[in-house]
XYZ file of C-alpha atoms in Angstrom:
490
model
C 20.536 247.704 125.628
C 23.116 245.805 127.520
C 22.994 245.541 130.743
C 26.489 246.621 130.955
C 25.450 249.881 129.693
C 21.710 249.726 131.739
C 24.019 249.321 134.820
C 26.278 252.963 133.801
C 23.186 254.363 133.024
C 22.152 253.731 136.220
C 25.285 254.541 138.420
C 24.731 258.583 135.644
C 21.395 258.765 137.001
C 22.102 258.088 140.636
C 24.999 260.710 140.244
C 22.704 263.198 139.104
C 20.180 262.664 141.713
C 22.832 263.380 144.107
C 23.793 266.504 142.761
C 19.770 267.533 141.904
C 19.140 266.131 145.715
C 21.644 268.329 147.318
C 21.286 271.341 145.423
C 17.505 271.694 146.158
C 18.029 271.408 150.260
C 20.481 274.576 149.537
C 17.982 276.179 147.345
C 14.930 275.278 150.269
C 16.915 276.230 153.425
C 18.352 279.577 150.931
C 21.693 278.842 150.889
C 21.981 278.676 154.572
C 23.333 274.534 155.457
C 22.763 275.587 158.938
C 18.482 275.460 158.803
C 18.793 272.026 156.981
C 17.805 269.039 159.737
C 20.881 267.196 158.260
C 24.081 267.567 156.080
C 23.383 268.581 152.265
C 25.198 264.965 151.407
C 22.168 263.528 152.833
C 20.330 264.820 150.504
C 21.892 264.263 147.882
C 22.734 260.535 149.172
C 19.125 259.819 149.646
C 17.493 260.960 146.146
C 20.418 258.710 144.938
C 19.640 255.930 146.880
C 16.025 255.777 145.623
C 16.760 256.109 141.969
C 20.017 253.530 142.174
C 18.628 250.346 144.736
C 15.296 249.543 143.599
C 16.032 249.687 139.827
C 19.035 247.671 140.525
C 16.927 245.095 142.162
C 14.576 244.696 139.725
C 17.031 244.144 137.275
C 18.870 241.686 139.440
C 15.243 239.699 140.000
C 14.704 240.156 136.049
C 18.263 238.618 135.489
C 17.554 235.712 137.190
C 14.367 234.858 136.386
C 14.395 235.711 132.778
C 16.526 232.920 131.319
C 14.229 230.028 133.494
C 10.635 231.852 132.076
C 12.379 231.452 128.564
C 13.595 228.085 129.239
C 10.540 226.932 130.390
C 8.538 228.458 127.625
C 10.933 227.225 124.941
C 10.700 223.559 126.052
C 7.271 223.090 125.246
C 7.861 223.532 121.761
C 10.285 220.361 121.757
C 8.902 216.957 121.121
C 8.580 214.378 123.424
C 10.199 211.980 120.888
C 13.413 214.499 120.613
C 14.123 213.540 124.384
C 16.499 210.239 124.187
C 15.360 207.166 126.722
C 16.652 207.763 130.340
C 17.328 211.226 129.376
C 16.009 214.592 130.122
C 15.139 217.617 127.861
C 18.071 219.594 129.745
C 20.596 217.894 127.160
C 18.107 219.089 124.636
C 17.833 222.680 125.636
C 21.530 223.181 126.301
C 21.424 222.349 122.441
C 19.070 225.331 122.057
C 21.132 227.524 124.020
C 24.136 226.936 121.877
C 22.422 227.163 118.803
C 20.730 230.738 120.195
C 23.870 231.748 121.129
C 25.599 231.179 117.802
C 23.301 233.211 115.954
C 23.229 236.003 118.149
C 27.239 235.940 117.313
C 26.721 235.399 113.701
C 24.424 238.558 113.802
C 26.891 240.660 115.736
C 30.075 239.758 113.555
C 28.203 240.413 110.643
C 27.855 236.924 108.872
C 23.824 237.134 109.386
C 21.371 240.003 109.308
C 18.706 240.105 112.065
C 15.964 239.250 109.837
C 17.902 236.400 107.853
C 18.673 234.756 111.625
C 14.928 234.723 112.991
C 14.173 233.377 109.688
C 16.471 230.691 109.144
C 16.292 227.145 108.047
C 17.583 224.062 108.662
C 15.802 222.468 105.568
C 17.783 224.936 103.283
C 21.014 226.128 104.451
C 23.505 223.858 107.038
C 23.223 225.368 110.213
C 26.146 223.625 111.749
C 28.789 224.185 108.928
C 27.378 228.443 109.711
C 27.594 228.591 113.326
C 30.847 226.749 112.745
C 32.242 229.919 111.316
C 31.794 231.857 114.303
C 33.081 229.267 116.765
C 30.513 227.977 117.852
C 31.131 224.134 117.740
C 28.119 221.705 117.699
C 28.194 217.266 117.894
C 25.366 216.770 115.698
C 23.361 218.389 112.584
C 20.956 221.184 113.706
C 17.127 219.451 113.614
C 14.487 221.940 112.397
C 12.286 221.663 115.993
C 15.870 222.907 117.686
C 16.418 225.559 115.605
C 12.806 226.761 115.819
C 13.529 226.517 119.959
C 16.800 228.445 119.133
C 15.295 231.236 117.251
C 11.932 231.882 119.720
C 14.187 231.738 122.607
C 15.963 234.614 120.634
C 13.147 236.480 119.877
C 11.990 236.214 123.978
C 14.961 237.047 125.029
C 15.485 240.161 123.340
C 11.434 241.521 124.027
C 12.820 240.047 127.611
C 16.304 242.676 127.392
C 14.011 245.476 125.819
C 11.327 245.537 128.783
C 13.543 245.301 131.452
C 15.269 248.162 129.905
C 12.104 250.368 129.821
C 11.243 249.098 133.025
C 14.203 249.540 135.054
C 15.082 253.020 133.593
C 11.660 253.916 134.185
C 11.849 252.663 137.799
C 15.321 254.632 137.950
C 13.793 257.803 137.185
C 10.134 257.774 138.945
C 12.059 257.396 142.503
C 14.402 260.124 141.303
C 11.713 262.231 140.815
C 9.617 260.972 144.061
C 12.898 261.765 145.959
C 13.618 265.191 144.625
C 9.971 266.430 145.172
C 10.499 265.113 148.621
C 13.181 267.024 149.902
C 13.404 270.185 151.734
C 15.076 271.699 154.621
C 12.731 270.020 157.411
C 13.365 266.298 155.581
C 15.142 264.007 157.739
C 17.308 262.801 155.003
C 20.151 261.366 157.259
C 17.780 259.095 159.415
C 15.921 257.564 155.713
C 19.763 257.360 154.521
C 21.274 255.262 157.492
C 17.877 253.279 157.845
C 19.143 252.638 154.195
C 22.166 251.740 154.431
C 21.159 249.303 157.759
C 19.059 247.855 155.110
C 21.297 247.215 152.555
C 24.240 245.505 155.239
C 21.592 243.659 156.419
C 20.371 242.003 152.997
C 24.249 241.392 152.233
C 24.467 239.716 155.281
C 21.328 237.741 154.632
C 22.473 236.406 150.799
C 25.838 234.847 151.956
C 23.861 232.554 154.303
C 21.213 231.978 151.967
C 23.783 231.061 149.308
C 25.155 228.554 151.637
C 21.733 227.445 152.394
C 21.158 226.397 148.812
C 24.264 225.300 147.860
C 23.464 222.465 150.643
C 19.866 222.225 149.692
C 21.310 221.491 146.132
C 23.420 218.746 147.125
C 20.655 217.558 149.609
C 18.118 217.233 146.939
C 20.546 215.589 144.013
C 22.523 213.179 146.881
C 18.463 212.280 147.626
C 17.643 211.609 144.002
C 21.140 209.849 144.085
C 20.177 207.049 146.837
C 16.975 206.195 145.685
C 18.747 204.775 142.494
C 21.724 203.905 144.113
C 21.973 201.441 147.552
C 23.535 203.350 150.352
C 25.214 200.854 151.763
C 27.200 200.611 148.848
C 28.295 203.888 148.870
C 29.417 204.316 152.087
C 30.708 200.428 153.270
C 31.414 199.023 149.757
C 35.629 198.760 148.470
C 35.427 199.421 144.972
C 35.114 202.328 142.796
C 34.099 201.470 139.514
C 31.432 203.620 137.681
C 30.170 202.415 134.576
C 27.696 204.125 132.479
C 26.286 201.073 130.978
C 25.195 200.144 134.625
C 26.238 197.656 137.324
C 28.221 200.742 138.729
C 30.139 199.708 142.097
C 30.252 203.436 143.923
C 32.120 202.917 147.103
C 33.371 206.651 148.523
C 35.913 204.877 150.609
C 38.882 204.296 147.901
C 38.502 208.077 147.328
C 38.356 208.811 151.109
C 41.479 206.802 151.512
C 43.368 208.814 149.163
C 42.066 211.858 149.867
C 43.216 211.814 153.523
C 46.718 210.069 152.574
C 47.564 212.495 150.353
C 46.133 215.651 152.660
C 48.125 213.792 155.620
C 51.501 213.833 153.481
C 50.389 217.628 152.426
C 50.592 218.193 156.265
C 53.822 216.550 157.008
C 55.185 218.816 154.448
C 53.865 222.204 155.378
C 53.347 222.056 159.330
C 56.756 221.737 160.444
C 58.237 224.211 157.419
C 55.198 226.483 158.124
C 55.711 226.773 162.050
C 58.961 226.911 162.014
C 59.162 229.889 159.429
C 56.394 231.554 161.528
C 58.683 231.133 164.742
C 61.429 232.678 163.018
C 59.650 235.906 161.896
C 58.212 236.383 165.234
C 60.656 235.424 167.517
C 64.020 235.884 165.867
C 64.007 238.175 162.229
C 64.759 241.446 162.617
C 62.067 244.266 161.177
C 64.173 244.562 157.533
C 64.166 240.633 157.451
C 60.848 240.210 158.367
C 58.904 242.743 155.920
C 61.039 241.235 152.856
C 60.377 237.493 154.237
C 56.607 237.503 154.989
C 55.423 239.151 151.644
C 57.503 236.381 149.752
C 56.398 233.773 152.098
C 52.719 234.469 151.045
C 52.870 235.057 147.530
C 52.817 231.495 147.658
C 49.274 231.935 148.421
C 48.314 233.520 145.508
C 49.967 230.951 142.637
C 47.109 229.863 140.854
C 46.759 225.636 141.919
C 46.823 224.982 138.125
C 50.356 226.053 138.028
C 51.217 223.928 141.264
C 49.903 221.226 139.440
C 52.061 221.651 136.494
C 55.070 222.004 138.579
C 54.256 218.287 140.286
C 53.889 217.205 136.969
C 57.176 218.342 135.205
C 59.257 218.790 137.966
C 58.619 216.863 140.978
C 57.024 213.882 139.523
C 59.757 213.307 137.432
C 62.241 213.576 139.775
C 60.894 211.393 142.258
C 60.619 208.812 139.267
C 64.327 209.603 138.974
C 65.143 208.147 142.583
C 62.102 205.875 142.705
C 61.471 204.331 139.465
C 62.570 201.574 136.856
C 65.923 202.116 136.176
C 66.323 205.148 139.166
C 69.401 205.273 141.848
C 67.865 202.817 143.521
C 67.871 200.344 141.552
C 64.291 199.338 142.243
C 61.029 199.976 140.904
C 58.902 201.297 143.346
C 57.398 203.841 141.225
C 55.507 203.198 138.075
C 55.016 207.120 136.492
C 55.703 210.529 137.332
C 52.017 210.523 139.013
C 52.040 209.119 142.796
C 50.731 210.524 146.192
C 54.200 211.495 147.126
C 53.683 213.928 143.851
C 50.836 215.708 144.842
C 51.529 215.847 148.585
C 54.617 216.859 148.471
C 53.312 220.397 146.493
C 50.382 220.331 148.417
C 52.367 220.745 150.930
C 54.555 223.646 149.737
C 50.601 225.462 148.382
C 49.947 225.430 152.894
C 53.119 226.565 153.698
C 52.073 230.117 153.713
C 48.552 229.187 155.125
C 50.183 227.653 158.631
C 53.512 230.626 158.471
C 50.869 233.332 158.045
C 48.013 231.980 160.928
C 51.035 230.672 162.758
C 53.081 234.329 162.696
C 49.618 236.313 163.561
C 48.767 234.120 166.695
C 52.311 234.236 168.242
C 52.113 237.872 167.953
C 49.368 238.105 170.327
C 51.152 236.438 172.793
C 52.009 239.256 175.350
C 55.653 240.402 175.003
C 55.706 240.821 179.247
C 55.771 236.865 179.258
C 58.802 236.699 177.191
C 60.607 239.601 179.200
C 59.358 237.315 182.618
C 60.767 234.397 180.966
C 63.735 236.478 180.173
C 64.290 237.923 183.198
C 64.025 234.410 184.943
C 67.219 233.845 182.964
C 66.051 231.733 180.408
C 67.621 231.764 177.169
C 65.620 232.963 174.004
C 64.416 229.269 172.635
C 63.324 228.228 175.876
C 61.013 230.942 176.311
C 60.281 230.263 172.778
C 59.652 226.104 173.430
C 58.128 226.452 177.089
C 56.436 230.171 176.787
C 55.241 231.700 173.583
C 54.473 227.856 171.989
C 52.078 226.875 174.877
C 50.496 230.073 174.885
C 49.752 230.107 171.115
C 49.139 226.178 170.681
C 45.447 226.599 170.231
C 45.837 229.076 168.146
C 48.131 226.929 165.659
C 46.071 223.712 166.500
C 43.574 225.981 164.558
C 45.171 227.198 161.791
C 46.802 223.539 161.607
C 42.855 222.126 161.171
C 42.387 224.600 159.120
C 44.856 224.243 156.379
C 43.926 220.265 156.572
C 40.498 221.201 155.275
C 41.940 223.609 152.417
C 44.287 220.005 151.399
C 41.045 218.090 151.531
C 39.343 220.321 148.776
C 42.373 220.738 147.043
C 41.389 219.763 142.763
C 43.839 220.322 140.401
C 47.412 219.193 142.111
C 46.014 215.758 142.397
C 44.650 215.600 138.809
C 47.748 215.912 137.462
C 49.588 214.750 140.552
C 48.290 211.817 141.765
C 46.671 209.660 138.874
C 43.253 208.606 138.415
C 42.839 205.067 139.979
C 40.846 204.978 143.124
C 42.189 202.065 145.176
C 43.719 201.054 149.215
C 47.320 201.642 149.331
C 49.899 202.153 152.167
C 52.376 202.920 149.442
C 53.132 206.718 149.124
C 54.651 205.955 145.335
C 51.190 204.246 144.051
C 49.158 206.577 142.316
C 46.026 207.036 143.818
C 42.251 209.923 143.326
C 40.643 212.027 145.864
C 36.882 212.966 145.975
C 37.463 216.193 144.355
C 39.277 214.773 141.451
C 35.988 212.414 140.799
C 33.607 214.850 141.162
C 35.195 216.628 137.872
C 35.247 213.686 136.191
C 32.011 212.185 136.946
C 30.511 215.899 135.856
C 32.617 216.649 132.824
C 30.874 216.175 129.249
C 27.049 215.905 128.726
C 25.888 214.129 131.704
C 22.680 212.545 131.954
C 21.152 213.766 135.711
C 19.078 210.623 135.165
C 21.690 207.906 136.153
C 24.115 207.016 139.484
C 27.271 207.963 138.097
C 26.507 211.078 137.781
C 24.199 211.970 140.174
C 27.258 210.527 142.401
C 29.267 213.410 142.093
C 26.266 215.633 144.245
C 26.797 212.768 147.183
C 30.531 212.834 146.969
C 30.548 216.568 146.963
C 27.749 216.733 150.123
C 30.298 214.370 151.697
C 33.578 216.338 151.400
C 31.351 219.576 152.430
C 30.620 217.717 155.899
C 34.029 216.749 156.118
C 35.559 219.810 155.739
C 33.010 221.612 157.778
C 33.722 219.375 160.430
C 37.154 220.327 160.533
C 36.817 223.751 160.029
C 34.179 223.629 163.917
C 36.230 221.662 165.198
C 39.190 223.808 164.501
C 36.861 227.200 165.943
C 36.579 224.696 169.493
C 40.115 224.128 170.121
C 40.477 228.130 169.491
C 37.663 229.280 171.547
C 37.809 226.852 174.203
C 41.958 226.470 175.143
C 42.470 230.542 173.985
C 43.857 232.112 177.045
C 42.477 235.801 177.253
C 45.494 238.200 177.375
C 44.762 242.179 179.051
């Protein structure tokens, strides 16, 4: 089954429970709500409880730790002369993977039959040219050992899908029962049900710090594995950034530190001044119809996918800058070689923040109290002095914050500088050269079948561990200024 449809199943038999659940405190306390110790919802809410959460648990736990039992039993049957030098049997098993995964969609389109899948051969029919026809594209012919990994990972994985079925339906209905038998009118269903329901906020609260937790032991362990191949020294004092695959890599994160924090600086220059001064409007000077047409227009800048910012540096502002800026431009001189410079992707960086500063900007003037404009006011000062020596002092940590912030949202910005900035890591003062970021290198030094074996790639984990210090540097010191300078307003 699914697990699509082991999920609906799941969410019926949790319904039912809740019906079953509250029906029988009615039927216990004879109709009468009043006997019960708490409402009939209770009820019904705890028999559902008990089927739905544990099942789904289980099935959570099985998801996860189903595809690394397979993997791990699967690799044994690969030879250790199947593994290229300097490699690791990863590349192999994604092979696998692929391979299980196209006949799984050759037997659901139709092309194979179940049986004529398992027993496949790579001796008699081309296994490539096959999987081919169901889009599933492979580099290299399909050797026998990896389709014989391909077709036992099948097989585990479906006994895998067809016990966790059994056992998590199973599961689903033994604490339906256990919960129905349970109840009657002197069951304390609401204090099991909010005892619940503590439970459940807590353990939601618990996974987004343990996700954070290993995304940083992740990048702790792979920058690790990174510097014992690679000197240190290099990384973080050396000029040059020049990976090579062949070896005799120079790795220096400077170059893309450099660029990073020009083109994040330009960002800034671009969306601070537009940003505040679009937030001082609203709050100070638009009227109500003005202001609820302006602000939801101002944000859906927010919510244009980056992609599409990056397309619009490449087509539109790139080339026009190259217009003014380049060979042959109204100029006159050549000061700008492509379409691609840090002027390019700063420039729409900046416009992506604009709503990020207007937005923090708008909500923290708000809270400034309007009884210190009307003092102001009343002092006889005119509107945009209470607005320069009032309201802007009051709120400065406030935008000092959101200010920080939106610098560490630039920093981690990927795909305007990809096709914004170039690809050339270098030291420039020159807002027209084309220049990288860390972000931009990470992609690149992960993209295609990467060998976790060598620098250059495991590079990308120490770049990446870098950036996340960066930015979460920013980001505290951006909660100080706020908490510390924040006047506290009655």
């Amino acid at each position: 089954m699914p697990t699509l449809w082991l999920v609906c199943l799941l969410l019926v038999l949790a319904a039912a429970g809740f019906v079953m659940g509250r029906a029988r405190a009615l039927a216990s306390a004879g109709g009468d709500a009043r006997t019960l110790h708490s409402l009939p919802n209770y009820y019904g809410f705890n028999v559902a409880l008990t089927s739905l959460v544990p099942a789904l648990a289980v099935l959570a736990v099985w998801l996860l730790a189903q595809p690394i039992i397979v993997d791990t039993r699967v690799s044994k049957l690969i030879p250790a002369d199947m593994v290229p030098e300097g490699s690791t049997i990863g590349l192999v098993m994604s092979d696998v993977r692929r391979v299980a995964a196209g006949l799984d969609l050759a037997v659901d389109t139709g092309l194979l039959r179940a049986p004529e899948a398992a027993a496949l051969s790579a001796n008699e029919r081309d296994v490539r040219s096959l999987l081919g026809e169901v889009g599933v594209a492979l580099g290299a012919d399909v050797r026998p050992e990896v389709l014989a990994a391909a077709q036992r990972s099948r097989e585990l994985n479906h006994a895998g899908r067809l016990l966790m079925t059994v056992l998590v339906t199973g599961l689903a209905l033994a604490g339906l029962g256990w919960a129905y038998v349970r109840t009657n009118k002197e069951f304390r269903a609401r204090n099991v049900v909010e005892r619940g329901v503590l439970v459940l906020l807590i353990v939601a609260a618990s996974l987004a710090i343990l996700t954070t937790i290993g995304i940083v032991l992740s990048m702790l362990f792979e920058t690790s594995n990174f510097f014992r191949l690679h000197d240190w020294k290099d990384f973080f004092f050396g000029s040059t950034w020049a990976p090579n695959f062949r070896g005799d890599s120079e790795l220096s994160i400077l170059p893309l530190l450099w660029g990073t924090l020009y083109i994040s600086f330009i960002a800034l220059l671009v969306s601070v001044p537009i940003g505040l001064f679009a937030a001082i409007y609203l709050s100070e000077y638009a009227g109500k119809a003005t202001r609820a047409l302006a602000k939801p227009l101002l944000e859906i800048l927010a919510g244009i996918p980056t992609i599409v910012y990056g397309l619009f540096a490449l087509l539109t502002v790139g080339p026009t800058l190259a217009k003014v800026f380049g060979k042959g431009g109204l100029l006159g001189v050549e000061w700008m070689a492509g379409a691609t410079s840090v002027l390019t992707a700063g420039v729409v960086m900046g416009i992506m923040l604009i709503p990020f500063v207007s937005s923090l900007s708008d909500d923290i003037i708000n809270a400034v109290p309007q009884s210190m404009r009307d003092g102001s006011l009343g002092l006889g000062a005119t509107r945009s002095e209470t607005v320069r020596q009032v309201v802007l002092p009051a709120a400065l940590p406030g935008i000092v914050g959101a200010i920080l912030l939106a610098a560490s949202r630039a920093i981690g910005e990927t795909m305007i500088v990809v096709m914004g900035a170039g690809a050339i890591a270098k030291f420039s003062l020159n807002p027209l050269d084309t220049m990288t970021t860390i972000t931009t290198r990470i992609v690149s030094q992960l993209t295609g079948d990467t060998d976790f074996a060598s620098p250059e790639t495991l590079v990308a984990f120490a770049l990446g561990l870098t950036l996340f210090v960066l930015t979460l540097g920013l980001n505290v010191l951006a909660l100080y200024i706020v908490r510390k300078y924040r006047e506290q307003y009655e």
